[in-house]
PDB file of C-alpha atoms in Angstrom:
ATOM      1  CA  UNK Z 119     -52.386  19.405 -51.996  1.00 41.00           C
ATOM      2  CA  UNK Z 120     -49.144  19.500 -50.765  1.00 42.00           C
ATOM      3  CA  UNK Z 121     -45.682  21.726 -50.821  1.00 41.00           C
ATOM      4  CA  UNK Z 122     -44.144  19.011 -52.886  1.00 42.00           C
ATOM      5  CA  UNK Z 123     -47.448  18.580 -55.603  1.00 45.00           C
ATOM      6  CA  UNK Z 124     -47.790  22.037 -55.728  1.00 42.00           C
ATOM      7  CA  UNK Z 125     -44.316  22.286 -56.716  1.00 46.00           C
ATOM      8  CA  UNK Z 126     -42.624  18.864 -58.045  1.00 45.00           C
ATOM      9  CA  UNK Z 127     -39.218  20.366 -58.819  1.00 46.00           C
ATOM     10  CA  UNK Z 128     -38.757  21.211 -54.327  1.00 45.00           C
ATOM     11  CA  UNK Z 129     -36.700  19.139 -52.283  1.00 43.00           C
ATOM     12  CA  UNK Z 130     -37.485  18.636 -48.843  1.00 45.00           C
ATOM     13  CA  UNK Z 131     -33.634  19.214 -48.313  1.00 42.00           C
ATOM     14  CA  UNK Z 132     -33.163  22.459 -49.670  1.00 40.00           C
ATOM     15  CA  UNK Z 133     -33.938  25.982 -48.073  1.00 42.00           C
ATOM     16  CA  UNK Z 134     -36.054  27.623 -50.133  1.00 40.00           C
ATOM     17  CA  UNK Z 135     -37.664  31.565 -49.654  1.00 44.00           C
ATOM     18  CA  UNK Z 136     -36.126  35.181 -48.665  1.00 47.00           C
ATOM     19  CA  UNK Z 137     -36.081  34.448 -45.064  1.00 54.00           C
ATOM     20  CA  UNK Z 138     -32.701  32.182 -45.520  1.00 54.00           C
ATOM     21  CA  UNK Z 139     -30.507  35.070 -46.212  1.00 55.00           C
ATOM     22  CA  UNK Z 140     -31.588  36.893 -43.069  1.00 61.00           C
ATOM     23  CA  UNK Z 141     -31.209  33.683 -41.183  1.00 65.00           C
ATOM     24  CA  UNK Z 142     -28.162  33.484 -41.644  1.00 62.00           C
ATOM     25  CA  UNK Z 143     -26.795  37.395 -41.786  1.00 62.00           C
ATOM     26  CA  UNK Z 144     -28.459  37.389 -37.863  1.00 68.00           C
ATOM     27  CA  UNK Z 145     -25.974  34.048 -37.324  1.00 72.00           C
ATOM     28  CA  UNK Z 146     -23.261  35.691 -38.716  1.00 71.00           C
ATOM     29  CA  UNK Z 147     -23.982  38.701 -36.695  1.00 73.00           C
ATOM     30  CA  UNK Z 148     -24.536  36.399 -33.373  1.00 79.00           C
ATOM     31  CA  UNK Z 149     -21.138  34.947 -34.123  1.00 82.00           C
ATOM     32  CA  UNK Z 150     -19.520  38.299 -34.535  1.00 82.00           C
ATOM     33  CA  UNK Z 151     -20.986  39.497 -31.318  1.00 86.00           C
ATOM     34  CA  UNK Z 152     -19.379  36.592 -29.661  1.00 90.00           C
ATOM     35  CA  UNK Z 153     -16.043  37.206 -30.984  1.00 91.00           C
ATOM     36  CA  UNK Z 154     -16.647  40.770 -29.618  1.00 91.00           C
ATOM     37  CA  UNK Z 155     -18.014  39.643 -25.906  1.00 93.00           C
ATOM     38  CA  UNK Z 156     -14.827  37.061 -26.329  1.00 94.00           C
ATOM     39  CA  UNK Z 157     -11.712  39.597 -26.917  1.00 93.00           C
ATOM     40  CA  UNK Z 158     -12.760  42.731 -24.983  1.00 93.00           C
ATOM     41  CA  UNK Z 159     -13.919  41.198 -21.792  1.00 94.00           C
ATOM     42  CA  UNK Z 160     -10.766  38.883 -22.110  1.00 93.00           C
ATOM     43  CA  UNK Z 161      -8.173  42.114 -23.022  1.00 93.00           C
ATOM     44  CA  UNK Z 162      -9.879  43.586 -19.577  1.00 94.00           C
ATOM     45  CA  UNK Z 163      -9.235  40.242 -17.328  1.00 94.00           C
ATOM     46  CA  UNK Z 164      -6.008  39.684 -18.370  1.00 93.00           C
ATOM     47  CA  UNK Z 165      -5.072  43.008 -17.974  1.00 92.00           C
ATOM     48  CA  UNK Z 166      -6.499  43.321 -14.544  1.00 92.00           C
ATOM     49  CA  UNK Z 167      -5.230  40.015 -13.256  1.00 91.00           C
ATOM     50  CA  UNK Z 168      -1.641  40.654 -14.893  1.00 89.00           C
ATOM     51  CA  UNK Z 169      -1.662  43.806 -12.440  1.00 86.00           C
ATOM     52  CA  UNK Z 170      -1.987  41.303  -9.834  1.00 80.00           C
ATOM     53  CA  UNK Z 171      -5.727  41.536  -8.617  1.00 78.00           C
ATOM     54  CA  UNK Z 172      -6.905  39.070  -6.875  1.00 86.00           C
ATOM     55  CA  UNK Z 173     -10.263  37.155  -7.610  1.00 88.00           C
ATOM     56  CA  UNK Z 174     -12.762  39.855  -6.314  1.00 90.00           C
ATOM     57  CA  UNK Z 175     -11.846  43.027  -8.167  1.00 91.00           C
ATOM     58  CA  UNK Z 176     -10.913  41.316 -11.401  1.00 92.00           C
ATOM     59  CA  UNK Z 177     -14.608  39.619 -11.259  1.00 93.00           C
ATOM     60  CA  UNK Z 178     -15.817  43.232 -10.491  1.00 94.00           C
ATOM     61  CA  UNK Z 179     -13.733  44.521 -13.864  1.00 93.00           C
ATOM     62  CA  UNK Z 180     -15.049  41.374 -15.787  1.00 93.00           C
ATOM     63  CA  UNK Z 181     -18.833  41.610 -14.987  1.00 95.00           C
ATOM     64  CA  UNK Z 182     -18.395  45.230 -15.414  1.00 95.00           C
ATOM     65  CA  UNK Z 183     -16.964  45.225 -19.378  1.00 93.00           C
ATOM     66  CA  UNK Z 184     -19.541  42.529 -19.909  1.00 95.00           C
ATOM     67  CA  UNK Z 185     -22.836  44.498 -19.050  1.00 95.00           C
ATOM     68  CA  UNK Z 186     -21.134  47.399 -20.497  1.00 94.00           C
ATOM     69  CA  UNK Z 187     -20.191  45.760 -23.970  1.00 94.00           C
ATOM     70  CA  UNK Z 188     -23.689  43.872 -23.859  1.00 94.00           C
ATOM     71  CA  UNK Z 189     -25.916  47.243 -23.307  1.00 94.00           C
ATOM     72  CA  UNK Z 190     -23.105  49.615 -26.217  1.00 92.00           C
ATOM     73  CA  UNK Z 191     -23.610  45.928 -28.523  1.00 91.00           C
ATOM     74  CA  UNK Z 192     -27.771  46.677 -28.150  1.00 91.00           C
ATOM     75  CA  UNK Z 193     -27.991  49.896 -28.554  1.00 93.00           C
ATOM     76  CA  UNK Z 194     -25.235  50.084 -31.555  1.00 90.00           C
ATOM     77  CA  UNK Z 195     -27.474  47.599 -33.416  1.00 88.00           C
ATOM     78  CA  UNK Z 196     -30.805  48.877 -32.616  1.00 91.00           C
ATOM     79  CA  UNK Z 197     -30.071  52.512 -33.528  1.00 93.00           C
ATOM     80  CA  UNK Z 198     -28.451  50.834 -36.588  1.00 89.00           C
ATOM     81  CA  UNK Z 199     -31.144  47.933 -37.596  1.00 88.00           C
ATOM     82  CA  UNK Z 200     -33.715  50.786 -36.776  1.00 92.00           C
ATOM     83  CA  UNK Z 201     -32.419  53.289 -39.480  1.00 93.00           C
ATOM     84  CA  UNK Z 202     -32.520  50.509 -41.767  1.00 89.00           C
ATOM     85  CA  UNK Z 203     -35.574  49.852 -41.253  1.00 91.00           C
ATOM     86  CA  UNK Z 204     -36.450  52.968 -41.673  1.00 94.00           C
ATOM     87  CA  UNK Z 205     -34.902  53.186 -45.139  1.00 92.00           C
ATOM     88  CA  UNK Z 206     -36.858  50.152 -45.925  1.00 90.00           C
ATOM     89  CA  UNK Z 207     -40.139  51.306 -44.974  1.00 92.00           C
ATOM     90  CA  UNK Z 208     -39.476  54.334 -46.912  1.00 93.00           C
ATOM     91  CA  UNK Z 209     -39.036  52.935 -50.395  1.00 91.00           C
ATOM     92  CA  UNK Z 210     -41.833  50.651 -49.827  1.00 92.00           C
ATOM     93  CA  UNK Z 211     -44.492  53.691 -49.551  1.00 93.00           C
ATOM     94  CA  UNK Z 212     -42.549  55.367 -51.958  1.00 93.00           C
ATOM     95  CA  UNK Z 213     -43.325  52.119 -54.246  1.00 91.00           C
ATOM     96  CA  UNK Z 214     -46.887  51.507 -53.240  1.00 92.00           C
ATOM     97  CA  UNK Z 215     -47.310  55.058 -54.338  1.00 94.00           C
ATOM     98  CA  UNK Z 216     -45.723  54.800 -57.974  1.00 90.00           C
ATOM     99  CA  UNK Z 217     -47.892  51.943 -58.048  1.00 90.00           C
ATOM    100  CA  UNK Z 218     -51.299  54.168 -57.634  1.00 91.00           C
ATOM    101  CA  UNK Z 219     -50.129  56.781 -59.174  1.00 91.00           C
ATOM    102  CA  UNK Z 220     -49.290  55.022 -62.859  1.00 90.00           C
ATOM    103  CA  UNK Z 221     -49.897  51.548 -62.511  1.00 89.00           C
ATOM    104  CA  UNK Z 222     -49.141  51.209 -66.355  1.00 89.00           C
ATOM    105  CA  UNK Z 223     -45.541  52.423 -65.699  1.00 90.00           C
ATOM    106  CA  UNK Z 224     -44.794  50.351 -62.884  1.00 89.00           C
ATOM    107  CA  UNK Z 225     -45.497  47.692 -64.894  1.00 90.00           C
ATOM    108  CA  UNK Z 226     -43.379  48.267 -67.725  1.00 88.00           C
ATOM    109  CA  UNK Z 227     -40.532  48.525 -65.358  1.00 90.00           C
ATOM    110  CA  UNK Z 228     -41.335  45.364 -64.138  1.00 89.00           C
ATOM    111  CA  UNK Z 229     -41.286  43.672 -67.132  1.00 90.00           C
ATOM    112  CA  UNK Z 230     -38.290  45.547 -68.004  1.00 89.00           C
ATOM    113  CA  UNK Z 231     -36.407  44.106 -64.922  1.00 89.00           C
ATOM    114  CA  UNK Z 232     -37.386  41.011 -65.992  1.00 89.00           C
ATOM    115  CA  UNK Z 233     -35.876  41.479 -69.297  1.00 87.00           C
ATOM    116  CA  UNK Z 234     -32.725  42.348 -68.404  1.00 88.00           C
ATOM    117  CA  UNK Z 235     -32.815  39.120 -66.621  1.00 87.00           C
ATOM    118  CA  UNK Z 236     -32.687  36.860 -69.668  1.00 87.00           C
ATOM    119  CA  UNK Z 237     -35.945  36.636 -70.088  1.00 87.00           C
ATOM    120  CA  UNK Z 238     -38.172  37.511 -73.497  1.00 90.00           C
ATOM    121  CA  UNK Z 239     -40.202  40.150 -74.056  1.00 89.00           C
ATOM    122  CA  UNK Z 240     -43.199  38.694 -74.120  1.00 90.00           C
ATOM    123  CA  UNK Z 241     -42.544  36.250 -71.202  1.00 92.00           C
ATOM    124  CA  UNK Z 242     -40.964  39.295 -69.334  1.00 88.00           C
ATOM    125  CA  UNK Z 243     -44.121  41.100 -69.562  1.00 89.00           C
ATOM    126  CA  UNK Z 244     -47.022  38.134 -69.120  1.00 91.00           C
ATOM    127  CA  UNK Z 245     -44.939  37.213 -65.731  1.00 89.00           C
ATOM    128  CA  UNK Z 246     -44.980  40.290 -64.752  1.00 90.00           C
ATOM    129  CA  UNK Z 247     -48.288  41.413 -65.654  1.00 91.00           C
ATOM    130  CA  UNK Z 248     -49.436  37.747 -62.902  1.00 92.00           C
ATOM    131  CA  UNK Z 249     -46.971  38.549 -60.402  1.00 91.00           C
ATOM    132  CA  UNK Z 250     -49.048  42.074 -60.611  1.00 91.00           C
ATOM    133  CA  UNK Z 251     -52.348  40.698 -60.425  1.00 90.00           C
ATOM    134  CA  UNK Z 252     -51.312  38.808 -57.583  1.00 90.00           C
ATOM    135  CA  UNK Z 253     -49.343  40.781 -55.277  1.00 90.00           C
ATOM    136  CA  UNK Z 254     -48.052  44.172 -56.840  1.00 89.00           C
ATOM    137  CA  UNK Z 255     -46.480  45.501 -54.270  1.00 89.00           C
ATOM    138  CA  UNK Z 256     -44.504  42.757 -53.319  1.00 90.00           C
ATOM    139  CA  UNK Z 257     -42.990  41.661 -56.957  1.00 90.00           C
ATOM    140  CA  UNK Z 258     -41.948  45.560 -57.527  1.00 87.00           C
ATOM    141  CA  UNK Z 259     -40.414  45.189 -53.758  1.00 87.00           C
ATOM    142  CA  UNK Z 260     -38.794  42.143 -54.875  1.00 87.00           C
ATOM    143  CA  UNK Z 261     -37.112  42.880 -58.146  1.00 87.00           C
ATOM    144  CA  UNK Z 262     -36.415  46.523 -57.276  1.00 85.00           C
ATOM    145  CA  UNK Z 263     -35.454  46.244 -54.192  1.00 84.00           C
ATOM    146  CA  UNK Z 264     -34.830  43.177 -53.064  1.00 84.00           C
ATOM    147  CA  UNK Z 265     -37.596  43.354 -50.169  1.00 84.00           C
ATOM    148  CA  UNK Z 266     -39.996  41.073 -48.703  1.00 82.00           C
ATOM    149  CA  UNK Z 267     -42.386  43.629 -47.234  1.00 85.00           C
ATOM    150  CA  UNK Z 268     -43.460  40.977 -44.713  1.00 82.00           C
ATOM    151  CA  UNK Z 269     -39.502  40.511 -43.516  1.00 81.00           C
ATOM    152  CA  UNK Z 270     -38.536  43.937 -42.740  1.00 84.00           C
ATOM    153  CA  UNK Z 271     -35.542  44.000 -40.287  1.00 81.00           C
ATOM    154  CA  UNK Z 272     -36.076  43.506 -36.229  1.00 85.00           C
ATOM    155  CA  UNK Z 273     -34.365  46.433 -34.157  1.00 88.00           C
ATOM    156  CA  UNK Z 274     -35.606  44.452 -31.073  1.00 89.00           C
ATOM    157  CA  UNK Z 275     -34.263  41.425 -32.325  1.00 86.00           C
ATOM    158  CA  UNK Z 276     -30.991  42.703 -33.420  1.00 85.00           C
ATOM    159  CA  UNK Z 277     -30.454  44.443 -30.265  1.00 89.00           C
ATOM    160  CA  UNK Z 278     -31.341  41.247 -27.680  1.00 89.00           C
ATOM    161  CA  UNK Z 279     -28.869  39.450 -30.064  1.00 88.00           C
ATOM    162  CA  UNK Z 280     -26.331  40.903 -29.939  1.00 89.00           C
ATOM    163  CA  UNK Z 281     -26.684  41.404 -26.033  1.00 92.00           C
ATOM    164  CA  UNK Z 282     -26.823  37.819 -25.850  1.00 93.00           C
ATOM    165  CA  UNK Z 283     -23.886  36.730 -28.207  1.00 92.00           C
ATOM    166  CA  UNK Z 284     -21.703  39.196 -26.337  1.00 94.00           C
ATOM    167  CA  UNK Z 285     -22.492  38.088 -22.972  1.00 95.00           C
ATOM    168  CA  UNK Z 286     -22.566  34.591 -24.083  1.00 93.00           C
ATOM    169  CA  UNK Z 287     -19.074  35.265 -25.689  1.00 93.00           C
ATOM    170  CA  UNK Z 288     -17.609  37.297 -22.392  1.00 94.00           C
ATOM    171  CA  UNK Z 289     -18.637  34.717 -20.085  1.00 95.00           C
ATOM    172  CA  UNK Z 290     -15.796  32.549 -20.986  1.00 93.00           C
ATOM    173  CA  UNK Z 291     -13.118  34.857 -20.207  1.00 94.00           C
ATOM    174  CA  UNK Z 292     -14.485  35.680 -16.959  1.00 94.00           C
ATOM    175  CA  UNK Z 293     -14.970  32.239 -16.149  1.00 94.00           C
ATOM    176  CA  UNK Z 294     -11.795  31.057 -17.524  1.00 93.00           C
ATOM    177  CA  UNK Z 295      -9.903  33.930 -15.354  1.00 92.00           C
ATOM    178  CA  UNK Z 296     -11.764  33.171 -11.894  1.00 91.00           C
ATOM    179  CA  UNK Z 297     -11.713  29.372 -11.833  1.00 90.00           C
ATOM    180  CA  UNK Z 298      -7.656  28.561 -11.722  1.00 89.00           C
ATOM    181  CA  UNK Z 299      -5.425  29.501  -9.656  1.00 89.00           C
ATOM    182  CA  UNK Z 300      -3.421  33.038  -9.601  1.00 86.00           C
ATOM    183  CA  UNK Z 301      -0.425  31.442 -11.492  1.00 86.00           C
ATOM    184  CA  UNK Z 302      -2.710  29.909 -14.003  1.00 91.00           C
ATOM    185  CA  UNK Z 303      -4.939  32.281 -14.829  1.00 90.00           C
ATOM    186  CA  UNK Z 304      -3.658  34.198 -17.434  1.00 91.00           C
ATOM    187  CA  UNK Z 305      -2.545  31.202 -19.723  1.00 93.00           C
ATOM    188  CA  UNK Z 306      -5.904  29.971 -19.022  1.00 94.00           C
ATOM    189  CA  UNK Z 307      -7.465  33.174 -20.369  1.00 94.00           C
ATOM    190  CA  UNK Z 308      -5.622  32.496 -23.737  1.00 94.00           C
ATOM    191  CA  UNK Z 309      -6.080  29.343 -23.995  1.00 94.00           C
ATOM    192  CA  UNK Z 310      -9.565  29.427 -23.622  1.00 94.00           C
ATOM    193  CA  UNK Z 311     -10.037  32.383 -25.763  1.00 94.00           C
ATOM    194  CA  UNK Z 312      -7.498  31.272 -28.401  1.00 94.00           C
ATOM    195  CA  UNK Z 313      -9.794  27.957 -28.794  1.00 94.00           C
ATOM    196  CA  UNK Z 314     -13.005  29.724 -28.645  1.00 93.00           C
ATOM    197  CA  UNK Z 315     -12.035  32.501 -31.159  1.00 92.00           C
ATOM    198  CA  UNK Z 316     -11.013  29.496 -33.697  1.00 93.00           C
ATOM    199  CA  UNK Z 317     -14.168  28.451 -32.984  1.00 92.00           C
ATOM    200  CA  UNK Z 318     -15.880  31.638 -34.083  1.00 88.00           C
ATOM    201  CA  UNK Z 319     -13.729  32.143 -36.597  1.00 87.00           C
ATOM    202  CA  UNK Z 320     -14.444  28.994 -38.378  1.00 89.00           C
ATOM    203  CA  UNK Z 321     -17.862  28.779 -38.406  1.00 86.00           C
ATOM    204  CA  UNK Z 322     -18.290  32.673 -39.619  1.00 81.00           C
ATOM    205  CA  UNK Z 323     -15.563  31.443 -42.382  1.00 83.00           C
ATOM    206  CA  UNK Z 324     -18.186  28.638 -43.462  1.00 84.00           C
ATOM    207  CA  UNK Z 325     -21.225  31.260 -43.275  1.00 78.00           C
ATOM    208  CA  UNK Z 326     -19.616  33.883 -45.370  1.00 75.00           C
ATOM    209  CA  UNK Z 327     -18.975  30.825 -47.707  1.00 79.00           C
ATOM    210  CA  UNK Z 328     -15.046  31.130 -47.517  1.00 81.00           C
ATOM    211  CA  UNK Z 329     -11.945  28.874 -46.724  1.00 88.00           C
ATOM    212  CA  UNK Z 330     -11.917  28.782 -42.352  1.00 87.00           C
ATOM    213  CA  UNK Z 331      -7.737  29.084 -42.404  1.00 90.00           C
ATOM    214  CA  UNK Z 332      -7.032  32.634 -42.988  1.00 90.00           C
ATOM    215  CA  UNK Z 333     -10.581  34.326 -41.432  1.00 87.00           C
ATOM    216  CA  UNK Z 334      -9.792  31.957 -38.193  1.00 91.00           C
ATOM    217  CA  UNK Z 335      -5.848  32.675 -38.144  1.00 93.00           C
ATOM    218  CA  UNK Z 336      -6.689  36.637 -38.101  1.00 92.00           C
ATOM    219  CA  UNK Z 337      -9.386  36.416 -35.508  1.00 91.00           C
ATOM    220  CA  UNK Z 338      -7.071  34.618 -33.395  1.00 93.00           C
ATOM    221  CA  UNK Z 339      -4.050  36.534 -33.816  1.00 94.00           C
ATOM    222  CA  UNK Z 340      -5.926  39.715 -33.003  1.00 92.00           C
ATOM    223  CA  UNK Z 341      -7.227  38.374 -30.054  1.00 92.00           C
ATOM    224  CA  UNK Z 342      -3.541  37.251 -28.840  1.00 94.00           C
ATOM    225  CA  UNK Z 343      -2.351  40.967 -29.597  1.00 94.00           C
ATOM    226  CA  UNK Z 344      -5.373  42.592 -27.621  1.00 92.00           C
ATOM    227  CA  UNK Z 345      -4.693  40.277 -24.727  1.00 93.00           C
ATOM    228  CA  UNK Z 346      -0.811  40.920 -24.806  1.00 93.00           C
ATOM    229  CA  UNK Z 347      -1.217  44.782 -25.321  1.00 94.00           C
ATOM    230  CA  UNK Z 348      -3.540  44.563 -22.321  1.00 93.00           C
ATOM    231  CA  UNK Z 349      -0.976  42.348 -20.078  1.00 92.00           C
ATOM    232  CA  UNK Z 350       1.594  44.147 -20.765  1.00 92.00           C
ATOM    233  CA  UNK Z 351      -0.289  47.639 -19.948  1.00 91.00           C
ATOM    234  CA  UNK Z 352      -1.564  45.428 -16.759  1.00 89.00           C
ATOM    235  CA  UNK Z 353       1.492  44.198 -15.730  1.00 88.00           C
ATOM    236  CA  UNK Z 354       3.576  47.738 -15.932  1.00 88.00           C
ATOM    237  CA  UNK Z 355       0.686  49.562 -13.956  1.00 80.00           C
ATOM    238  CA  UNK Z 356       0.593  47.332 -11.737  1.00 69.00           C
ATOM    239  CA  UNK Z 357       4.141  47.409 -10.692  1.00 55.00           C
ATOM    240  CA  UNK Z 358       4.374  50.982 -11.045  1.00 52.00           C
ATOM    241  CA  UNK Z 359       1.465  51.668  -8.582  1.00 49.00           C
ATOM    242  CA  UNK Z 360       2.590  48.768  -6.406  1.00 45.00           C
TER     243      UNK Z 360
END
């Protein structure tokens, strides 16, 4: 039999399942970490080549900020994703033990949950007395805590994430400071990163299910105030020192 006999109310179209959410909470994270990768490792370029660098030491300061903002960006969301799944893992042997210890409880809750709902008493309690029978642990994880104990959070995924969106997102800087000529290369840097943050900023606008003009026109004007802050410290070091 298939997905669709089994259940003849599914479209092919449609996501269906748990795993969506996280789907899309790791894109919206990947996008962040981009947007990251993007601003810092362009407020460092355009600071270094507004001092007057030339190509070598501001590719030295770029590649530098990138593996340093790539290995902080891991470690920040392992440490983080780790605790949560820590938390998680908790409160599911905390549940499989309520569970053993008065099953009859558990299962009022349930059908309590249920209740509250919208649905009846009786139908509150016969679909949660099958959900029981067929996989207690995971309807108790589900309506208490919103859990799929077969989805826990990644730290290892999280972390090589975010690694990659930042470096993916501070490559573009870097490349967009080395390529041009010295006159060009700061209005290349914000161009490039003025574009690519609107980018960003729209599609984690769509994700978070909100209107792309306001998220995208603060991402970008941030980024233009990081990389003017950072010219302007550039360019008055650099003639100090010079």
């Amino acid at each position: 039999m298939t997905t669709t006999d089994a259940n003849p109310h599914a479209h092919d179209s449609e996501p269906h399942g748990g795993g969506l959410a996280n789907r899309l909470n790791r894109l919206r994270a990947g996008v962040l970490g981009a947007n990251d990768g993007i601003v810092s490792t362009a407020g460092i370029v355009v600071g270094v080549a507004a001092a007057g660098a030339a190509r070598g030491p501001i590719f030295t300061a770029g590649i530098a900020a990138l593996a340093a903002g790539a290995v902080s960006m891991a470690l920040g969301e392992y440490v983080s994703v780790s605790t949560q799944r820590d938390t998680e893992a908790a409160l599911l042997i905390k549940e499989r033990r309520e569970l053993a210890d008065d099953p009859d409880a558990e299962l009022d809750e349930l059908a309590g949950l249920y209740e509250a709902k919208g649905l009846s008493s009786a139908t509150a309690h016969q679909v949660a007395r099958e959900l029981t029978e067929h996989d207690a642990l995971a309807a108790h994880a589900d309506a208490e805590l919103h859990l799929d104990p077969e989805e826990l959070v990644n730290p290892w995924m999280a972390a090589v994430s975010s690694a990659i969106s930042f470096t993916l997102g501070a490559l573009l800087p870097l490349i967009a400071v080395l390529l041009p000529p010295q006159s060009w290369r700061v209005p290349t840097v914000f161009i490039v990163v003025l574009a690519a943050l609107a980018l960003t900023g729209t599609i984690g606008a769509l994700l978070g299910g909100a209107k792309p003009l306001r998220p995208t026109l603060r991402v970008m004007v941030g980024g233009a105030i990081a990389m003017g802050v950072t010219y302007g410290i550039g360019t008055a070091f650099g003639t100090a020192v010079a």
